[in-house]
Coordinates of C-alpha atoms in Angstrom, one line a residue:
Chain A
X1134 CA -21.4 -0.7 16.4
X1135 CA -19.1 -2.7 18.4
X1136 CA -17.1 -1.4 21.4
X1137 CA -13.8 -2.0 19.1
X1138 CA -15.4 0.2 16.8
X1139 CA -16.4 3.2 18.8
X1140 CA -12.6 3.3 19.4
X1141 CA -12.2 4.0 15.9
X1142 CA -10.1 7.3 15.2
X1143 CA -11.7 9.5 12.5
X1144 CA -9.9 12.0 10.0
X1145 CA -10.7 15.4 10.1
X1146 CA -12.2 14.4 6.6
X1147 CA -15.0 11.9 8.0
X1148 CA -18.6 13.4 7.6
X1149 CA -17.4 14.7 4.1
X1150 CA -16.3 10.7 3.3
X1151 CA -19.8 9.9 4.5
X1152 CA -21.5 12.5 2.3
X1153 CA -19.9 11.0 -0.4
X1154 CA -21.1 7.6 0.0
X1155 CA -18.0 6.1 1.1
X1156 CA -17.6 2.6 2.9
X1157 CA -16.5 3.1 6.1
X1158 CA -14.1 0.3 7.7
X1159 CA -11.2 -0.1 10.2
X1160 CA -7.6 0.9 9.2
X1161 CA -5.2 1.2 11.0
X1162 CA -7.2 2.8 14.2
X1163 CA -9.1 4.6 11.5
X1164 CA -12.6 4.4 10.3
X1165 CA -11.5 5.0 6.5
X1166 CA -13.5 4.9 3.5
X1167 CA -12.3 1.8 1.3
X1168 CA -14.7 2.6 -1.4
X1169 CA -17.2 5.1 -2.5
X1170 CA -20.2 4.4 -5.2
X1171 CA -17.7 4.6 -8.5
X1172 CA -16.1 1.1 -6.6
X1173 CA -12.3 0.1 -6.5
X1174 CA -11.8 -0.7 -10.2
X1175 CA -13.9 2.6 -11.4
X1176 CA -11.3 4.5 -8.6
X1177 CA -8.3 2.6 -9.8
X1178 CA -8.9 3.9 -13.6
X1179 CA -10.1 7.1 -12.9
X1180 CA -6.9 7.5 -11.1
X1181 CA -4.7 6.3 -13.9
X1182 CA -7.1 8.3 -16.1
X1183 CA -7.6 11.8 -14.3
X1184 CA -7.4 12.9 -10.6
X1185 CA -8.0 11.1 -7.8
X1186 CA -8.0 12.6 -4.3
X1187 CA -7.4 10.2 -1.7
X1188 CA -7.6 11.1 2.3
X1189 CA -4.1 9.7 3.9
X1190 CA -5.0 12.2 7.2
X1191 CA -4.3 8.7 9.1
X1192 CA -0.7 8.6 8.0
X1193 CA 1.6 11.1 10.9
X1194 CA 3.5 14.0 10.3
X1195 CA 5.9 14.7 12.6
X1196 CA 8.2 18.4 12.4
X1197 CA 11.9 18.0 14.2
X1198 CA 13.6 21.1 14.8
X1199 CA 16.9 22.5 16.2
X1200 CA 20.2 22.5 14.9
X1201 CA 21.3 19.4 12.7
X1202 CA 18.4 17.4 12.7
X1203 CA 19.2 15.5 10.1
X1204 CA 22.7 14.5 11.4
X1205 CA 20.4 13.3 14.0
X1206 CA 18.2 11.3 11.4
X1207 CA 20.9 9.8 9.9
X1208 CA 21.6 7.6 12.9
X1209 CA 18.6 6.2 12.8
X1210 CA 17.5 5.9 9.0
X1211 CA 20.0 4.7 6.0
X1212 CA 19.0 7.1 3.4
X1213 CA 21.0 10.2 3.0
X1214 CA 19.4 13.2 4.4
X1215 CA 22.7 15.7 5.4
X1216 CA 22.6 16.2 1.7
X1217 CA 18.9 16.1 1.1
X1218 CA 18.5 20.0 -0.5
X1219 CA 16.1 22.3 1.0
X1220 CA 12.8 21.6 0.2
X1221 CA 13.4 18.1 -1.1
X1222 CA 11.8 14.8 -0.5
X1223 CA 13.2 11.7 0.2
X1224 CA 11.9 8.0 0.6
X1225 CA 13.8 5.9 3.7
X1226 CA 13.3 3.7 6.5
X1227 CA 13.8 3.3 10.6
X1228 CA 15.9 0.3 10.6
X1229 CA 16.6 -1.6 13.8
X1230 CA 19.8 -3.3 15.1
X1231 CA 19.0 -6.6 13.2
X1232 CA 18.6 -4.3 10.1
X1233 CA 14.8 -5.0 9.7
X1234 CA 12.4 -2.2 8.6
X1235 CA 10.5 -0.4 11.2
X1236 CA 9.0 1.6 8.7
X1237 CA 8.9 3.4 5.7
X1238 CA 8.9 7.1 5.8
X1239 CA 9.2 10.6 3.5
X1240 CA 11.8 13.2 4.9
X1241 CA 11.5 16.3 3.5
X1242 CA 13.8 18.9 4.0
X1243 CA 12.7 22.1 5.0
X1244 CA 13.8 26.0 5.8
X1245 CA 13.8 25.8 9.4
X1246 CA 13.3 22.1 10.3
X1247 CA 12.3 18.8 9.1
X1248 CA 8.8 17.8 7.8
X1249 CA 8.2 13.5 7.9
X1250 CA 5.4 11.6 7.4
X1251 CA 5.2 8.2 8.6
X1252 CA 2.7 5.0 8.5
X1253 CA -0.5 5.4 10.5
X1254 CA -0.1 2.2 12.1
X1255 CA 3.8 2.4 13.1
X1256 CA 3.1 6.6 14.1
X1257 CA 3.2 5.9 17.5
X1258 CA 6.3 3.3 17.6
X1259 CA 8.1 5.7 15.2
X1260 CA 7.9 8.9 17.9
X1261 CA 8.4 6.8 20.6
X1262 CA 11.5 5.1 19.2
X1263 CA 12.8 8.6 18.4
X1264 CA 12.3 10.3 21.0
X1265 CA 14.1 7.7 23.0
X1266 CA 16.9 8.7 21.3
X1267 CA 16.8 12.4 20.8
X1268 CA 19.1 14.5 22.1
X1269 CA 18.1 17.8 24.2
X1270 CA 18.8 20.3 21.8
X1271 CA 16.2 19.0 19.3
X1272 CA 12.3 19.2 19.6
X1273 CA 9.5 16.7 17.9
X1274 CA 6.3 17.9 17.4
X1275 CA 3.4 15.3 15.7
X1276 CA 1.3 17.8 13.6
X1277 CA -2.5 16.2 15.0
X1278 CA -4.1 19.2 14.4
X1279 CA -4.0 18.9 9.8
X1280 CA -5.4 16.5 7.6
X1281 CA -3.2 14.7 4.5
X1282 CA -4.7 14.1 1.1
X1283 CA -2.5 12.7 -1.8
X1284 CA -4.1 14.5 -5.3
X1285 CA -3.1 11.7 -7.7
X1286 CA -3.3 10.9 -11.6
X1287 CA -1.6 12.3 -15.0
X1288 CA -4.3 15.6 -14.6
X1289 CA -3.5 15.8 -11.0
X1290 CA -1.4 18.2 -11.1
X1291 CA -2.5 20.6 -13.9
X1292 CA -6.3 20.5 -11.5
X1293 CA -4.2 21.8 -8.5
X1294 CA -2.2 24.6 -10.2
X1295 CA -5.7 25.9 -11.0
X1296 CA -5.9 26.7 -6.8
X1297 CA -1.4 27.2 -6.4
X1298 CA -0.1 28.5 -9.2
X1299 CA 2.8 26.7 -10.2
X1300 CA 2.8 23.9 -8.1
X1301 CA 2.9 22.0 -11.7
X1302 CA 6.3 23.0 -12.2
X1303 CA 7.6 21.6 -8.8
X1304 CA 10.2 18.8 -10.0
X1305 CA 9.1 15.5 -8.2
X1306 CA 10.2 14.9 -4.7
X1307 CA 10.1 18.5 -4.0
X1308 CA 8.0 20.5 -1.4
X1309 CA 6.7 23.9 -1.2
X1310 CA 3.7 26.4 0.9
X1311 CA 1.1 27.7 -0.6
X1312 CA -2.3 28.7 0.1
X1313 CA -5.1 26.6 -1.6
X1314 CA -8.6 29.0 -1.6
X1315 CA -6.6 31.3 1.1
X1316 CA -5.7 27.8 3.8
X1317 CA -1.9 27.6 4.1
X1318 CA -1.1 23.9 3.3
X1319 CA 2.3 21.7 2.7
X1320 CA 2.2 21.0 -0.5
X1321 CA 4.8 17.9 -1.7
X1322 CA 5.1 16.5 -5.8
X1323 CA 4.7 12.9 -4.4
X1324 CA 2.4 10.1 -3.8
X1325 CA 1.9 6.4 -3.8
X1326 CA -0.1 5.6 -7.0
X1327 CA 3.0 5.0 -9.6
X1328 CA 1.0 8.5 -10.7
X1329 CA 1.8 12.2 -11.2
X1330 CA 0.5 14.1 -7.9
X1331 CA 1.1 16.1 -4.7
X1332 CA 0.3 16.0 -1.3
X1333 CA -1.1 18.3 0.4
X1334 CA -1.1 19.0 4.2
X1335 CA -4.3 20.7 5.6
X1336 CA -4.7 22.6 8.8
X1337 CA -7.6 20.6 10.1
X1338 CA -10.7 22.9 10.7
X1339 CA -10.4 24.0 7.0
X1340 CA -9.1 20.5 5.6
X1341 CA -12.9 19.8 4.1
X1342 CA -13.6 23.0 2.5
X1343 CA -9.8 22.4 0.5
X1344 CA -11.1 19.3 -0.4
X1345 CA -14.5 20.4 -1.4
X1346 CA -13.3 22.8 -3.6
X1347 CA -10.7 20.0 -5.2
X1348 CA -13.4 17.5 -5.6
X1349 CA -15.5 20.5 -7.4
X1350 CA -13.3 19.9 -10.4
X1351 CA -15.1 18.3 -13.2
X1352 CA -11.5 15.7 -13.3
X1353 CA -11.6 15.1 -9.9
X1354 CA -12.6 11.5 -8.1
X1355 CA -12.8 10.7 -4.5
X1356 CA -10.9 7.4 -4.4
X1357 CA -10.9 5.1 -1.3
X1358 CA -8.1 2.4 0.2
X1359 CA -9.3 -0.1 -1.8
X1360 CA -7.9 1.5 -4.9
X1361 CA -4.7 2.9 -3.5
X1362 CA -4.1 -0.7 -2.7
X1363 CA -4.6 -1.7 -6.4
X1364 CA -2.3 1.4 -7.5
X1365 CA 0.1 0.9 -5.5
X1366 CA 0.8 -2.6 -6.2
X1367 CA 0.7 -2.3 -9.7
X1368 CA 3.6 1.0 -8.9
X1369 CA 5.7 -2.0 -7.2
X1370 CA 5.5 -0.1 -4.0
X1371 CA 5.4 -1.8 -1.2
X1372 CA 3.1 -1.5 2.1
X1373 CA 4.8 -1.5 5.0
X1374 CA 3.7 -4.7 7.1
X1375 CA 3.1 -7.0 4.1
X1376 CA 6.2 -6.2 1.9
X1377 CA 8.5 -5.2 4.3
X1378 CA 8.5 -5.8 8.1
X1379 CA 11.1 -6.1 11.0
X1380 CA 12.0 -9.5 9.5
X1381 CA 13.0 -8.0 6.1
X1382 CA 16.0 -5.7 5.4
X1383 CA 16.0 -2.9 2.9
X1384 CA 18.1 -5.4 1.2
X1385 CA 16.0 -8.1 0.9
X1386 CA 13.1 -5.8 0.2
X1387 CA 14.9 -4.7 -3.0
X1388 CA 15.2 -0.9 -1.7
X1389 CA 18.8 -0.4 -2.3
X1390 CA 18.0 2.5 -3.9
X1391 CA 17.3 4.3 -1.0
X1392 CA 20.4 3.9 0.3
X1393 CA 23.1 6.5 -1.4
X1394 CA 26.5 5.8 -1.9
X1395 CA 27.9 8.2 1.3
X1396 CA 25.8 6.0 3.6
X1397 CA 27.0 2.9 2.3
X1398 CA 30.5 3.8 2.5
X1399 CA 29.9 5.6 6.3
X1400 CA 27.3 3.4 7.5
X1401 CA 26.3 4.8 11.0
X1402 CA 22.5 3.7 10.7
X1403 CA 21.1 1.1 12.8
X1404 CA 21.6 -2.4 11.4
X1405 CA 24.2 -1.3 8.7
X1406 CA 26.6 -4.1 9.5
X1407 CA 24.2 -7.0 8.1
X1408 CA 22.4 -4.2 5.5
X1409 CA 26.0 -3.1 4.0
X1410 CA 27.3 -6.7 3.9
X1411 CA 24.4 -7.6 2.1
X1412 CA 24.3 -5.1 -0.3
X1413 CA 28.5 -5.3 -0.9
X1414 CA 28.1 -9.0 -1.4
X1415 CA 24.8 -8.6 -3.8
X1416 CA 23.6 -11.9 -1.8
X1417 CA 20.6 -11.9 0.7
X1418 CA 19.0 -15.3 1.3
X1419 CA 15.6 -14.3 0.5
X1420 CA 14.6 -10.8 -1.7
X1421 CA 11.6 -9.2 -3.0
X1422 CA 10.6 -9.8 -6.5
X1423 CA 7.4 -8.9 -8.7
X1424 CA 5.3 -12.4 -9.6
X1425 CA 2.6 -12.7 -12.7
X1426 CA 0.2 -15.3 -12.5
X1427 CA -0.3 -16.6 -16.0
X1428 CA -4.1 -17.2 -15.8
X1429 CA -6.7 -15.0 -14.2
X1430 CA -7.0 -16.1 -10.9
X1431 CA -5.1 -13.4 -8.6
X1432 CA -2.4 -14.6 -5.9
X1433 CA -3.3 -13.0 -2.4
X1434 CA -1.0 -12.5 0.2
X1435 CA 0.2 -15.8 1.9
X1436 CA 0.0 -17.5 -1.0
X1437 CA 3.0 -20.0 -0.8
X1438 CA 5.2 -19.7 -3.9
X1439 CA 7.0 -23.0 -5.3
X1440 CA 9.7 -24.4 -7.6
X1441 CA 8.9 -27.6 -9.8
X1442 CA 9.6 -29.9 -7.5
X1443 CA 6.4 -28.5 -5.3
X1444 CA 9.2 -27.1 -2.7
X1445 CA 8.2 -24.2 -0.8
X1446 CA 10.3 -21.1 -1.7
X1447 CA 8.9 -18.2 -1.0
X1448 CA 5.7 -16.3 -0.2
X1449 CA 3.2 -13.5 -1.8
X1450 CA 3.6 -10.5 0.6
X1451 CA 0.9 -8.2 -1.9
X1452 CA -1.5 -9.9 -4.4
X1453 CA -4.5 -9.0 -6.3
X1454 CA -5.7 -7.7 -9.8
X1455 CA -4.4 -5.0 -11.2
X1456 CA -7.2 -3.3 -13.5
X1457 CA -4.7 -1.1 -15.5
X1458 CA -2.2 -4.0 -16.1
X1459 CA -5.8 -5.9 -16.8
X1460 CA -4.9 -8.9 -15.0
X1461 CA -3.6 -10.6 -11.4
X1462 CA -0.5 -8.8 -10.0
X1463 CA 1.6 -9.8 -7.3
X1464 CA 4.9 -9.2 -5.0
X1465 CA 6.8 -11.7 -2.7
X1466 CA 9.7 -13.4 -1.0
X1467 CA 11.5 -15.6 -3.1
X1468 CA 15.2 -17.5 -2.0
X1469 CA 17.5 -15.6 -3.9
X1470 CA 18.5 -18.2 -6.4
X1471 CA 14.6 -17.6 -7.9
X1472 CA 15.2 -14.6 -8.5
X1473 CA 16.0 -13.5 -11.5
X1474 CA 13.1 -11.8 -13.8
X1475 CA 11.3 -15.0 -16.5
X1476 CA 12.4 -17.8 -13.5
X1477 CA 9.2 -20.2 -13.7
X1478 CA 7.4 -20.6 -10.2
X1479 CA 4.3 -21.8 -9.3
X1480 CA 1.7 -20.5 -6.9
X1481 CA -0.6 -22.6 -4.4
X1482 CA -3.8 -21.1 -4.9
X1483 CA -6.0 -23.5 -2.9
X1484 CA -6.2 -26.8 -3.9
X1485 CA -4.5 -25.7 -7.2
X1486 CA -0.7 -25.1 -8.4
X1487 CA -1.1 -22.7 -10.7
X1488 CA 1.8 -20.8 -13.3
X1489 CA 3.6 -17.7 -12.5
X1490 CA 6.8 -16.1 -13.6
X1491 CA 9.4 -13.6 -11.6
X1492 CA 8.7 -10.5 -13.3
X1493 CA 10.4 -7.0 -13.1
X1494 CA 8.2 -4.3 -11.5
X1495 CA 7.1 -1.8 -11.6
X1496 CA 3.5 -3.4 -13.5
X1497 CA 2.6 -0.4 -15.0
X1498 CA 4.9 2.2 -15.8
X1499 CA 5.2 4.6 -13.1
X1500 CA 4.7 8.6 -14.3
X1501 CA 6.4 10.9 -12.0
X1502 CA 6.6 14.1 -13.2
X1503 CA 10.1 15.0 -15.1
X1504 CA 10.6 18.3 -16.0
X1505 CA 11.1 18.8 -19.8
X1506 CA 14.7 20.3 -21.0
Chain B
X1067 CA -39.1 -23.5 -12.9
X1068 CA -39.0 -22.5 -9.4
X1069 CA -35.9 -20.3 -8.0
X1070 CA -34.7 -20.6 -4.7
X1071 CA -32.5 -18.9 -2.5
X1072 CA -29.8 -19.9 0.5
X1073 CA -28.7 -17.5 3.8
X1074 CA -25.5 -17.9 1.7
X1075 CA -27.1 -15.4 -1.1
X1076 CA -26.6 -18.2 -3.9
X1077 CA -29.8 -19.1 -6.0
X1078 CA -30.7 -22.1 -7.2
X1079 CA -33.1 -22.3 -10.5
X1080 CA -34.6 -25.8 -10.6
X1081 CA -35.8 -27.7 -14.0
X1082 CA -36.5 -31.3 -13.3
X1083 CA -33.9 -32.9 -11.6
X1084 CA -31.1 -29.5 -12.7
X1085 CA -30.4 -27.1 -10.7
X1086 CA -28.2 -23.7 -12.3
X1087 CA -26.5 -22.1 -9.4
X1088 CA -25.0 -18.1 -8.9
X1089 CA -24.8 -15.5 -7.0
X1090 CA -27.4 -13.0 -5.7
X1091 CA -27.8 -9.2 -6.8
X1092 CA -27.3 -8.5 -3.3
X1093 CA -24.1 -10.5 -3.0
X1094 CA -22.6 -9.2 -6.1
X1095 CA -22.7 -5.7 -5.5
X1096 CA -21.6 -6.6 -2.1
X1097 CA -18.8 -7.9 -3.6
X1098 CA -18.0 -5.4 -5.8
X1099 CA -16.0 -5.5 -9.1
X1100 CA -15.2 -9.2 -9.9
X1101 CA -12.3 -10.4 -11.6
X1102 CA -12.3 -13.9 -11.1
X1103 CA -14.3 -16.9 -10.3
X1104 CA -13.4 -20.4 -9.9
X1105 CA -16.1 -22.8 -11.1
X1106 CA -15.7 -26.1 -10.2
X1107 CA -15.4 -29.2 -12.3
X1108 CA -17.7 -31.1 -14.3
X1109 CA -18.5 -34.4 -12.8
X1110 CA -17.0 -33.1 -9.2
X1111 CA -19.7 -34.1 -6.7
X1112 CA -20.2 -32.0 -3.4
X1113 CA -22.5 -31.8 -0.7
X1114 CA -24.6 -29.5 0.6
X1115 CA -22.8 -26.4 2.1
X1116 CA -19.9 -27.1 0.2
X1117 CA -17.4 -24.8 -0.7
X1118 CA -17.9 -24.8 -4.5
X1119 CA -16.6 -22.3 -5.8
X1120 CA -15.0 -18.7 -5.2
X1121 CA -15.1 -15.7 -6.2
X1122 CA -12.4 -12.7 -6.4
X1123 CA -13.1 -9.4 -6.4
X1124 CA -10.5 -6.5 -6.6
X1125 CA -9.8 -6.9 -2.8
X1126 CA -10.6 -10.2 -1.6
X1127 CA -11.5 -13.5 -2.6
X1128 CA -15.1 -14.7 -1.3
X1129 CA -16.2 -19.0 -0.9
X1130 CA -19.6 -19.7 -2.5
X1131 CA -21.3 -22.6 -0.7
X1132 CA -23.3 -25.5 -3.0
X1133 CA -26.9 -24.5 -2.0
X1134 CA -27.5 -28.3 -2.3
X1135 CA -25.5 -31.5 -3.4
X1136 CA -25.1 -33.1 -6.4
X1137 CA -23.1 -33.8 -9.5
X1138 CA -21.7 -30.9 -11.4
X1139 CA -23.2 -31.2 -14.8
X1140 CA -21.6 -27.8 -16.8
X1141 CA -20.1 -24.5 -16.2
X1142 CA -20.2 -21.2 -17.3
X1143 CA -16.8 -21.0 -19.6
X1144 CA -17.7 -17.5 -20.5
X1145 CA -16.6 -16.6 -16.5
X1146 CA -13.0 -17.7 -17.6
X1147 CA -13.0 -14.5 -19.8
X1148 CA -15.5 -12.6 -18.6
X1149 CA -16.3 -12.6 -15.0
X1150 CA -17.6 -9.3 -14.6
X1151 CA -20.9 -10.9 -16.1
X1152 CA -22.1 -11.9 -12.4
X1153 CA -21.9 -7.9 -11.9
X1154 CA -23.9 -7.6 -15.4
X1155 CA -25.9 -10.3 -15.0
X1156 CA -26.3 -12.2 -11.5
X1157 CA -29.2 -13.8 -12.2
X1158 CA -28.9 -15.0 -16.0
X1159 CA -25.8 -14.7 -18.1
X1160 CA -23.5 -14.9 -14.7
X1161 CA -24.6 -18.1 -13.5
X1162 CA -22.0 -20.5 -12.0
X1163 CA -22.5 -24.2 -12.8
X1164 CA -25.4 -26.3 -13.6
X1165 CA -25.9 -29.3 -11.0
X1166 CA -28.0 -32.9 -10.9
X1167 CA -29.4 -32.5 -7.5
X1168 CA -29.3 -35.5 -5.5
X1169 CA -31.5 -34.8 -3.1
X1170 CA -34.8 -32.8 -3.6
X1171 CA -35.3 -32.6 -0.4
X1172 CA -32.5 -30.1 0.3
X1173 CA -34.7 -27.3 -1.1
X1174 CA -37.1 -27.2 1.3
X1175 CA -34.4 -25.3 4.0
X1176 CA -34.4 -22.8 0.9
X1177 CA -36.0 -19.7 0.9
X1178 CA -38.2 -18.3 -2.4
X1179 CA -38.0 -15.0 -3.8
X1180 CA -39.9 -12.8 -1.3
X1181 CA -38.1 -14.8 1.6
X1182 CA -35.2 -13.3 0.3
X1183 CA -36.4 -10.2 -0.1
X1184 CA -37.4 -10.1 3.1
X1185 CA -33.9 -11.9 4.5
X1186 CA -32.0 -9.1 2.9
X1187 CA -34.0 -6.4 4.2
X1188 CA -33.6 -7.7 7.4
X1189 CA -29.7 -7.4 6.6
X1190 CA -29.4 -3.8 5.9

């Protein structure tokens, strides 16, 4: 093991990962399992099939208390949180003064304070670039002492009602506390699979016994990075540092969404000058779009997309094969005018120029949990 | 037929002058779940340590390296629709391409079968 290595951060969740079998390797700071003896496309279905548990403990959560937090938040992320109701969940992002993405980011509203979780590999930016602007009459705290595991798949959430009763009636994007085999944990209808599923925050000392006790369920997978990758791509979610970076807005990263109509009227967020004009106008010079290969061979990240003519326009951010969708998926930049979903574009896959097409995403239909009238 | 093996884990099975070229047990299920490979051409000609081919897996895409030069004589079509067959079937169904070797003497920096064996013991 290499110096580099015996840096390695591990989750509270390690020796259980090892028991299982899993692959250890670097993430983010993290020695993470990226597989485990089922393999990435036998995690990947078994997801999309029944339960899959992943371990996200590298990922930060980060409590802010004191009076009007989430003014607070709002001048530093675009997505409306004053209105966010208690015990709600909401998808944003830091932006800077350039309006690029610092990160992406969960906000989840909470009795007494407010509950984030962050990227593992931005955590430490993201508290230091808040708490260089936080006021004095509001604390942050970075919860090190619990784990994080994402309980994901159309069965997902049936499996954990069996340990918190009605945690299958939560509506999605909502959070709640309840004790799992007697451990309090966090419990939030969300993930990053395009599936059904909570999350579920762990104290640490009792964070393996929770997920013995999950994993004892006869629906239940351990599933490594390798196919949360896979699901995730196919979900049209993006990872932060491929998809979107500092160098792409929420704009150009097609995440208008996440930006409410108060905030676009009020701005008030870092960068919101260039975001707002860019979202008023409807014109970025670049934006985010879903591209299908038409033959087999998948499109990796880097892979420089172009028109006819063999000019450059655009780059894969995400690329790979997508076992539900049952072929090669893929997300990147194109200039706007290649936009539009059917456009013909070609991909340069080595020495070859091979077919693609600008396709909507998500690539398989995403299956968050609506409650029934 | 003798069958021999490169660093590289590809094998080579020899007949006459033609060689039929894949990938190792080891390297497949060191690779994982393939999706794709890209076989080259029929009558493409490369040398030695050659990047001939590739393979993709779920995560990554992997070069395979021509154990020895020559003229590319066939390839295994059924790896268009079927590439899981070198998880399947390294060593017979999943084979790669078929090559006229143009140089014999390129097998002798091969290993044989217990070489191998032993080489990949040495690896784990």
């Amino acid at each position: 093991m290499g110096a580099e290595e015996q840096n390695l951060l591990k989750t509270p969740l390690f020796s259980l990962h090892e028991e299982l079998g899993g692959k250890m390797v670097p993430f983010a700071g993290y020695l993470m399992p990226v597989q485990y003896p089922l393999g990435v496309m036998g995690e990947h279905n078994h997801t999309r099939e029944k339960a899959g548990l992943f371990d996200v403990s590298h990922m930060g959560q980060v409590v802010i208390t004191g009076n009007n937090a989430d003014e607070w938040l709002e001048t530093l992320v675009p997505g409306n949180i004053i209105d966010l109701k208690e015990n709600r969940i909401r998808y944003t992002t830091f932006t800077n003064e350039d309006g690029g993405i610092l990160d992406d980011l969960m906000i989840t509203k909470r009795n007494e304070d407010i509950f984030m979780v962050v990227n593992a590999a931005c955590k430490e930016q993201d508290i230091a670039h808040m708490r260089a602007a936080l006021p004095d009459h509001l604390e942050l705290t970075e919860l090190t002492d619990r784990a994080l595991v994402a309980l994901q798949g159309p069965v997902a959430a049936s499996v954990l009602a069996r340990f918190a009763d009605g945690v299958d009636e939560m509506p999605f994007m909502s959070y709640t506390e309840a004790e799992i085999d007697g451990v309090a944990c966090f419990i939030s209808r969300c993930g990053y699979t395009g599936e059904d599923g909570h999350e579920i925050s762990i104290p640490a000392e009792h964070a393996q016994a929770v997920c013995r006790k999950l994993l004892a369920e006869a629906e239940v997978e351990a599933i490594g990075l390798g196919a949360r990758d896979s699901l995730r791509l196919e979900a049209g979610l993006c990872l932060y540092g491929h998809d979107i970076t500092t160098e792409t807005t929420p704009a150009e990263g097609a995440l208008n969404w996440s930006i409410g109509k108060r905030r676009r009227e009020e701005g008030g967020f870092p960068g919101a000058e260039k975001i707002l004009a860019q979202i008023n106008s409807g014109e970025t010079e670049t934006l985010r779009v879903g591209i299908l290969p038409s033959g087999r061979a998948p499109a990796r990240e880097g892979t420089e997309i172009l028109d006819a003519d063999d000019n450059v326009i655009g780059q894969i951010t995400s690329g790979g094969f997508g076992p539900t969708f049952g072929g090669p998926v893929a997300m990147g930049y194109v200039k706007s005018e290649f936009s539009k979903v059917g456009t013909e574009v070609f991909l340069q896959v080595r020495k070859k120029k091979l077919e693609a097409k600008v396709a909507a995403m998500p690539f398989v239909e995403q299956r968050y949990y609506r409650k029934s009238k | 037929m003798t069958v021999y093996y490169s660093e590289d884990h590809e094998w080579i099975s020899v007949n006459g002058n033609e060689g039929t070229v894949g990938i190792t047990d080891y390297a497949q299920n060191a690779l994982g779940d393939i999706v794709f490979v890209e076989v080259p051409e029929v009558g493409d000609d490369f040398a030695k340590g050659d990047e001939v081919a590739v393979v993709e897996s779920v995560k990554a895409a992997s070069e395979i390296y021509a154990p020895v030069g020559g003229e590319i004589t066939a390839v295994n079509e059924e790896l268009e629709d079927n590439a899981a067959l070198v998880n399947s079937s390294p060593d017979g169904d999943g084979w790669f391409y078929k090559v006229n070797i143009a140089d014999a003497d390129e097998l002798e920096g091969l290993m044989d079968a217990d070489g191998y064996k032993a080489f990949v013991a040495g690896l784990e």
